[in-house]
mmCIF file of C-alpha atoms in Angstrom:
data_model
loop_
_atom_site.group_PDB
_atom_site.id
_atom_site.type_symbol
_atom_site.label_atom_id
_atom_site.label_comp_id
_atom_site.label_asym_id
_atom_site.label_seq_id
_atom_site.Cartn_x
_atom_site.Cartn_y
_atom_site.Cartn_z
ATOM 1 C CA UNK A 9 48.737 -40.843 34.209
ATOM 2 C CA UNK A 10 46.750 -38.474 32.068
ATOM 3 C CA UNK A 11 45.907 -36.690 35.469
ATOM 4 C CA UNK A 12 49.457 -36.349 36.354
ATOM 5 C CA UNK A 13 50.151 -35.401 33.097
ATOM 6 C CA UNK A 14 47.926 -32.333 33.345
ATOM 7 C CA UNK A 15 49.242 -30.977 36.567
ATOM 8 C CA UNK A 16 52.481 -31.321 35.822
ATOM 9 C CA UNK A 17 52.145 -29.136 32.448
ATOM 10 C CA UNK A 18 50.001 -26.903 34.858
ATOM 11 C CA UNK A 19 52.802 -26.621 37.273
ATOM 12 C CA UNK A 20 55.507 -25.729 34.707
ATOM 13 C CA UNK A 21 53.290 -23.012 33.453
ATOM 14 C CA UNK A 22 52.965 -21.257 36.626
ATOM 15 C CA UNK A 23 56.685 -21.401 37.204
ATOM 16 C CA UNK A 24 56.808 -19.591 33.797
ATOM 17 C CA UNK A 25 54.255 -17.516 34.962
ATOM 18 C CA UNK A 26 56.169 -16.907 38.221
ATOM 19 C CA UNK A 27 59.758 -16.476 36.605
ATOM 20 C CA UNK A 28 58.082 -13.685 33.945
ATOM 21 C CA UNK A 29 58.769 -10.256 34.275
ATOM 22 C CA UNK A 30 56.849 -7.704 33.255
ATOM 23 C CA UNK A 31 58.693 -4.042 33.612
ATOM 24 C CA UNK A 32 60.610 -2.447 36.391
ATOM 25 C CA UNK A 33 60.084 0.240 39.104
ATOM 26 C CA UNK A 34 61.793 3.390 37.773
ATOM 27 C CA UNK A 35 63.906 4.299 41.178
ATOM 28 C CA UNK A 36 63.144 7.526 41.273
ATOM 29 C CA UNK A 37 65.401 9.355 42.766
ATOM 30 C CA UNK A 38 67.761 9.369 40.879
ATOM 31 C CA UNK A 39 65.721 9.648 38.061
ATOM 32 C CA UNK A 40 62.689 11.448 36.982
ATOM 33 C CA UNK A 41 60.214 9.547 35.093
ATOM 34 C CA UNK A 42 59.801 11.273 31.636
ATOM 35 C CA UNK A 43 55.943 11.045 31.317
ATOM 36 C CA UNK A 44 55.453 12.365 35.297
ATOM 37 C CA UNK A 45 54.477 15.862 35.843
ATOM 38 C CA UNK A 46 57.982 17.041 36.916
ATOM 39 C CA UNK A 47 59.304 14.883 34.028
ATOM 40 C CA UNK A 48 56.901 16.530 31.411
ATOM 41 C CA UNK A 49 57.593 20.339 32.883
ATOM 42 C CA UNK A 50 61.693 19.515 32.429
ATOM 43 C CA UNK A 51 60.716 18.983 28.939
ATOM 44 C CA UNK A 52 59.188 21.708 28.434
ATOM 45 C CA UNK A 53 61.539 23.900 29.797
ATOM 46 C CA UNK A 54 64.082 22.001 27.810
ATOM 47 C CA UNK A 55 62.161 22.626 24.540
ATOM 48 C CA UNK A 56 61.670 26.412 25.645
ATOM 49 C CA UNK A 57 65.574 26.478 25.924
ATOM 50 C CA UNK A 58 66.239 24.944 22.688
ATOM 51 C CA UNK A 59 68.099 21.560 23.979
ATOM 52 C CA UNK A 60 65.099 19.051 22.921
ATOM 53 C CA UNK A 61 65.873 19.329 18.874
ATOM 54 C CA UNK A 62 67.183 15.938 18.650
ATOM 55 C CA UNK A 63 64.486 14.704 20.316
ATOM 56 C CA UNK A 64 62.110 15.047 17.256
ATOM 57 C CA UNK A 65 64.054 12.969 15.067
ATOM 58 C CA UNK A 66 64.704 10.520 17.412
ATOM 59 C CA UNK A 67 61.191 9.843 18.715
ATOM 60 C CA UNK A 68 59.560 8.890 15.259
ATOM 61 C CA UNK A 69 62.030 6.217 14.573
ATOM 62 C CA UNK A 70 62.134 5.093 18.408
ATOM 63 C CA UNK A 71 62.008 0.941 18.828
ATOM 64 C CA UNK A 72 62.448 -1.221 21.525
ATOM 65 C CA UNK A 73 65.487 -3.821 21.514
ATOM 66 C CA UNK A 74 64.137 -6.758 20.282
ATOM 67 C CA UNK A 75 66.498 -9.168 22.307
ATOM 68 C CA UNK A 76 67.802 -8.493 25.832
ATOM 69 C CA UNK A 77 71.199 -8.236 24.454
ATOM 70 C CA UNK A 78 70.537 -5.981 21.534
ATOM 71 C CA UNK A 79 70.409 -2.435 23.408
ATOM 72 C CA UNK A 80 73.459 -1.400 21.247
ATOM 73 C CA UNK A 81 72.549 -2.682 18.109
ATOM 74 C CA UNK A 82 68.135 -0.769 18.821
ATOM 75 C CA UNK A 83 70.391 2.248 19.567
ATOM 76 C CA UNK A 84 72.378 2.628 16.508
ATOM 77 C CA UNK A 85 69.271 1.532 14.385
ATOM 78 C CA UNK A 86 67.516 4.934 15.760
ATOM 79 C CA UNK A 87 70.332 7.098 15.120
ATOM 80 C CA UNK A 88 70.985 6.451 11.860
ATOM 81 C CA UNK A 89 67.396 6.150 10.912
ATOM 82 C CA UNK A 90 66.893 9.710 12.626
ATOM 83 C CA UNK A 91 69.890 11.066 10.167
ATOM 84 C CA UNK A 92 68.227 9.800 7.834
ATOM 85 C CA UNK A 93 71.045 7.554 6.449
ATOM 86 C CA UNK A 94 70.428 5.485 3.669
ATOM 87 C CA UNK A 95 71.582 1.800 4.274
ATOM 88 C CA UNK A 96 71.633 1.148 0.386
ATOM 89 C CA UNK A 97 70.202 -2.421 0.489
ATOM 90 C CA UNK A 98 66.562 -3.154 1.257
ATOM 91 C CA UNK A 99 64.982 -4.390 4.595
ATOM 92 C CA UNK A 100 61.747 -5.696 4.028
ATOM 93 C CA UNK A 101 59.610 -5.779 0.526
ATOM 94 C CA UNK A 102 61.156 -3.187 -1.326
ATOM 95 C CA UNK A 103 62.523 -1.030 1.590
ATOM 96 C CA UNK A 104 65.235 0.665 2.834
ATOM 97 C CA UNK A 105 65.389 0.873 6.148
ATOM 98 C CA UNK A 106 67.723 -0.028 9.078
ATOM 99 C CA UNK A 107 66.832 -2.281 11.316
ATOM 100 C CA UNK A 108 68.841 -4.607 14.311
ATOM 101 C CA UNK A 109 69.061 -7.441 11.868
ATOM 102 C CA UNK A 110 70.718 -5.738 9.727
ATOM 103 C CA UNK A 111 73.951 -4.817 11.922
ATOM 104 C CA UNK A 112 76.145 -7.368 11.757
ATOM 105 C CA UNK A 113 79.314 -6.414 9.584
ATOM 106 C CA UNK A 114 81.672 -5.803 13.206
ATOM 107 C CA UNK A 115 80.007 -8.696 15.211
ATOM 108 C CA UNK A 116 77.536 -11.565 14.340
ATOM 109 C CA UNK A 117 74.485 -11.361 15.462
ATOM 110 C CA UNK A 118 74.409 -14.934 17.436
ATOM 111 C CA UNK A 119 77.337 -13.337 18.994
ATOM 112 C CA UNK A 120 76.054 -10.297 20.280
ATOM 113 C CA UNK A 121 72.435 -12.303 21.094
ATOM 114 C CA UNK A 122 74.267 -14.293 23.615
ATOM 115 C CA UNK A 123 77.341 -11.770 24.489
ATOM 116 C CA UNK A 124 76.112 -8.674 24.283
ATOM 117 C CA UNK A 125 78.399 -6.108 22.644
ATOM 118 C CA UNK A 126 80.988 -3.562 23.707
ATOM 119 C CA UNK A 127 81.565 -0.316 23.418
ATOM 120 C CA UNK A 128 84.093 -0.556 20.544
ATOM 121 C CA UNK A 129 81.866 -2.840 18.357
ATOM 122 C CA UNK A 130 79.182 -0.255 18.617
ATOM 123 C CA UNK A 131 81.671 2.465 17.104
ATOM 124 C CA UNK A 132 82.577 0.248 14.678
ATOM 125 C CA UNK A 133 78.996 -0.566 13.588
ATOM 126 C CA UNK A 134 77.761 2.564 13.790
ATOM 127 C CA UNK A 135 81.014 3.432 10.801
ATOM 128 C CA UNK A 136 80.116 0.676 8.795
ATOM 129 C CA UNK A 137 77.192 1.927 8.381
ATOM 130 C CA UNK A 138 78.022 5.123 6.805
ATOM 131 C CA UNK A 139 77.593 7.272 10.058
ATOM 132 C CA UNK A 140 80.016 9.791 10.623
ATOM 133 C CA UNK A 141 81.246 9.007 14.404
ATOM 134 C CA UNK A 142 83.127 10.708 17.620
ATOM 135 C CA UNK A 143 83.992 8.132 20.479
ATOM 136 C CA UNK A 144 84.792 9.507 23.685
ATOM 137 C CA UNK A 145 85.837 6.730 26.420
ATOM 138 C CA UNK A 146 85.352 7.745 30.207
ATOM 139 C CA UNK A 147 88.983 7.957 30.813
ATOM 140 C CA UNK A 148 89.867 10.291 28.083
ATOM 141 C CA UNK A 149 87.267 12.876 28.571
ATOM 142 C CA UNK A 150 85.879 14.996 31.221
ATOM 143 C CA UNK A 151 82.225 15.433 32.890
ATOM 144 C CA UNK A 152 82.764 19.113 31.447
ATOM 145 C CA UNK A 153 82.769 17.849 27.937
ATOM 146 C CA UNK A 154 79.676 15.612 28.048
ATOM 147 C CA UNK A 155 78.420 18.407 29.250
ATOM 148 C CA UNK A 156 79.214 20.932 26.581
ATOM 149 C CA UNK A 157 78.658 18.041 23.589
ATOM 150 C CA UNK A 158 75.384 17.305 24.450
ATOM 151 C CA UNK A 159 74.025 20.644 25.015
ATOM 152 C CA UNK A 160 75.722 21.257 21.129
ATOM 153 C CA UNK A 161 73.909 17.503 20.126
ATOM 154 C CA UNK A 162 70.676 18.476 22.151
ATOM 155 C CA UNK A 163 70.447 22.102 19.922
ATOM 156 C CA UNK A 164 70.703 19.859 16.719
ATOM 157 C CA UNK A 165 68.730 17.930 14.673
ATOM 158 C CA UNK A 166 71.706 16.415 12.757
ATOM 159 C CA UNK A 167 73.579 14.884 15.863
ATOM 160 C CA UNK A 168 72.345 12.389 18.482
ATOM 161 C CA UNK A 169 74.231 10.932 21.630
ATOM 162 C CA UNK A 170 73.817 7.253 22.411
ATOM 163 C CA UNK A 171 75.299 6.595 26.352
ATOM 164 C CA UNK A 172 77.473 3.864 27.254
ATOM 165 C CA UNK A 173 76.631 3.477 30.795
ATOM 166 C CA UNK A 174 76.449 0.752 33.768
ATOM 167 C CA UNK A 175 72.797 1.320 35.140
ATOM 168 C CA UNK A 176 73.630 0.176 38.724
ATOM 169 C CA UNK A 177 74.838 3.817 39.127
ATOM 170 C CA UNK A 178 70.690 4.447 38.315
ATOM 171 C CA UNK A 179 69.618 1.836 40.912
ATOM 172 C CA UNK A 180 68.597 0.404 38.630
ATOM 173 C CA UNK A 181 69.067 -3.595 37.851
ATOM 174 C CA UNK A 182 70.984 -4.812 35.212
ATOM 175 C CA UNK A 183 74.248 -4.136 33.697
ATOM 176 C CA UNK A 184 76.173 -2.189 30.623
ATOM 177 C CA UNK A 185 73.165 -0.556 28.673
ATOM 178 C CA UNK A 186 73.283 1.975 25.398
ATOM 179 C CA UNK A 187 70.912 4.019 24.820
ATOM 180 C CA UNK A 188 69.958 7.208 22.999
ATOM 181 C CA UNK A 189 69.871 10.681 25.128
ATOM 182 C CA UNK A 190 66.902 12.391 23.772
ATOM 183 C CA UNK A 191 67.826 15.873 25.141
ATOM 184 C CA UNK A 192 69.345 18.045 27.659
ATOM 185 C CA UNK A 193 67.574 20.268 31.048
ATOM 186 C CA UNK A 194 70.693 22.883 31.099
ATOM 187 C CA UNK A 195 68.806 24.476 34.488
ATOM 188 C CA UNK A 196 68.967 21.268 36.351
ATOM 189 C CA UNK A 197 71.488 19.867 34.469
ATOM 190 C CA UNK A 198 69.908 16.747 33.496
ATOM 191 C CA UNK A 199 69.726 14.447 30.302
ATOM 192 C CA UNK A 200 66.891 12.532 29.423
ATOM 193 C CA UNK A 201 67.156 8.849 28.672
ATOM 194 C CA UNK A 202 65.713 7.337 26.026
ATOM 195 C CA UNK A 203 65.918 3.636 27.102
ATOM 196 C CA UNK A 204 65.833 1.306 24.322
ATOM 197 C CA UNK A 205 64.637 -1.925 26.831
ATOM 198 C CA UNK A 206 61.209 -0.118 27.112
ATOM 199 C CA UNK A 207 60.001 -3.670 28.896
ATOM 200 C CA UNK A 208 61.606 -2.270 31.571
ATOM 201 C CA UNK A 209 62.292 1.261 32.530
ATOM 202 C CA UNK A 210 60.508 3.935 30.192
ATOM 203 C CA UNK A 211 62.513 6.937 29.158
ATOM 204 C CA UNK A 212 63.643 9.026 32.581
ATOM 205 C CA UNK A 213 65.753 12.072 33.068
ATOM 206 C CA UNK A 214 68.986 11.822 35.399
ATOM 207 C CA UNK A 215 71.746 13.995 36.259
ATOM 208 C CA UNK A 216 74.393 14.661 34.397
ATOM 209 C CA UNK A 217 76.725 14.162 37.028
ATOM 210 C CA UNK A 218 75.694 10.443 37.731
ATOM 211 C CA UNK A 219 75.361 9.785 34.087
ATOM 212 C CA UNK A 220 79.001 10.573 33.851
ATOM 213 C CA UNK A 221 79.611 8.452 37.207
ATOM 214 C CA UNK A 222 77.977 5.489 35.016
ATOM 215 C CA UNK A 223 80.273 6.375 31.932
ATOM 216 C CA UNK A 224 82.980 6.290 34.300
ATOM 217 C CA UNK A 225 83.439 2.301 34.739
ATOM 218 C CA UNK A 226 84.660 -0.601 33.541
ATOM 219 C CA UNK A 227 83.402 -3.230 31.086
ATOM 220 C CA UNK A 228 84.659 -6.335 32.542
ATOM 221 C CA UNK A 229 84.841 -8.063 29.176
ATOM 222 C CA UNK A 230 87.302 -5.723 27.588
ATOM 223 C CA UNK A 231 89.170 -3.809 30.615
ATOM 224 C CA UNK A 232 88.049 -0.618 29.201
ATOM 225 C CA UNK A 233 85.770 2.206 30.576
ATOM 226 C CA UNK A 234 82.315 3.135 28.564
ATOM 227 C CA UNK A 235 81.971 6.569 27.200
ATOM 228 C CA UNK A 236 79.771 8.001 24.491
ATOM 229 C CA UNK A 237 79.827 8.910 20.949
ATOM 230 C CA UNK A 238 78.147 11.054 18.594
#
């Protein structure tokens, strides 16, 4: 029995081992990987044009999502810790600081652990928390305007972007994602993503165009399209 025993616990840990994921491919193209050589000469073209000034004050408060469903909730927590927002009640110890845990006055947490959140929610939390917020939805914008907001965000170091996108558009797998756009290639006309589920895809560039294609659908659970807001 004891034998038994053993393999069976042996078994279950492979399939563990087997069902475990560790990262994704980046399909590139569409995307350009941010750390390859063409993804490293966008930036600094970008930077020589004066579109990567949000990126600075993104990048030192960067996390990763600490739950599958939390890429909303790591993508607020960046932005307003890049702005430099106060959340007037302490974190950890005797600290200030805004973290995931921390976001829950538009949608419990259990809720959006197990749910995920929508586009509206992330507004609203992003309000609540003393940011000062434009929502565009998909279907009451234009590509044009994306185009001409984040170029303003991108020259700024006092407004970020955070996508609401469906990453299929990407080839990627998966879903509705947030994330953060970290900057803006106006040659190429490409943004660079700053993707919050760094277990899986590291932070890419893409064009503009398909980014808006992936703003430009539907989130089942509410009937609405995604968008962006700043």
């Amino acid at each position: 029995i004891k034998y038994l025993a053993r393999h069976v616990v042996a078994a279950d840990r492979l399939a563990m081992e087997v069902a475990s994921l560790y990262r994704r491919v980046l399909p590139t193209p569409p995307a350009v990987e941010f750390a390859s050589p063409e993804g490293r000469r966008l930036f600094a073209e970008a930077l020589e044009g004066g579109t990567m000034e949000g990126f600075f004050s993104l990048v030192p408060h960067f996390q990763t999502q600490s739950e599958p469903a939390f890429c909303g909730l790591a993508s607020i927590a960046v932005v307003l810790n890049a702005l430099a927002i106060d959340p007037g009640r302490r974190w950890k110890g005797p600290w200030r600081w805004f973290d995931e845990s921390m976001l829950d006055c538009c949608e419990p947490l259990h809720v959006v652990r197990s749910q995920g959140i929508t586009f509206g929610k992330v507004v609203c939390l992003a309000r609540c928390a003393g940011a000062s917020v434009r929502c565009f939805r998909a279907d009451h914008a234009a590509v044009h305007d994306l185009r001409a907001h984040l170029a303003r965000c991108a020259s700024s170091r006092d407004c970020h972007l955070i996508a609401s996108y469906h990453r299929g558009h990407f080839k990627q797998t998966g879903g509705g994602h947030f994330s953060p756009i970290g900057g803006y290639h106006a040659g190429t006309d490409m943004a660079l993503i700053l993707d919050v589920a760094r277990f899986k895809y590291p932070p890419h560039w893409v064009p503009l165009t398909l980014l808006w294609e992936a703003m430009n659908t539907t989130d089942k659970t509410t009937g609405f399209p995604r968008g962006y807001l700043s």
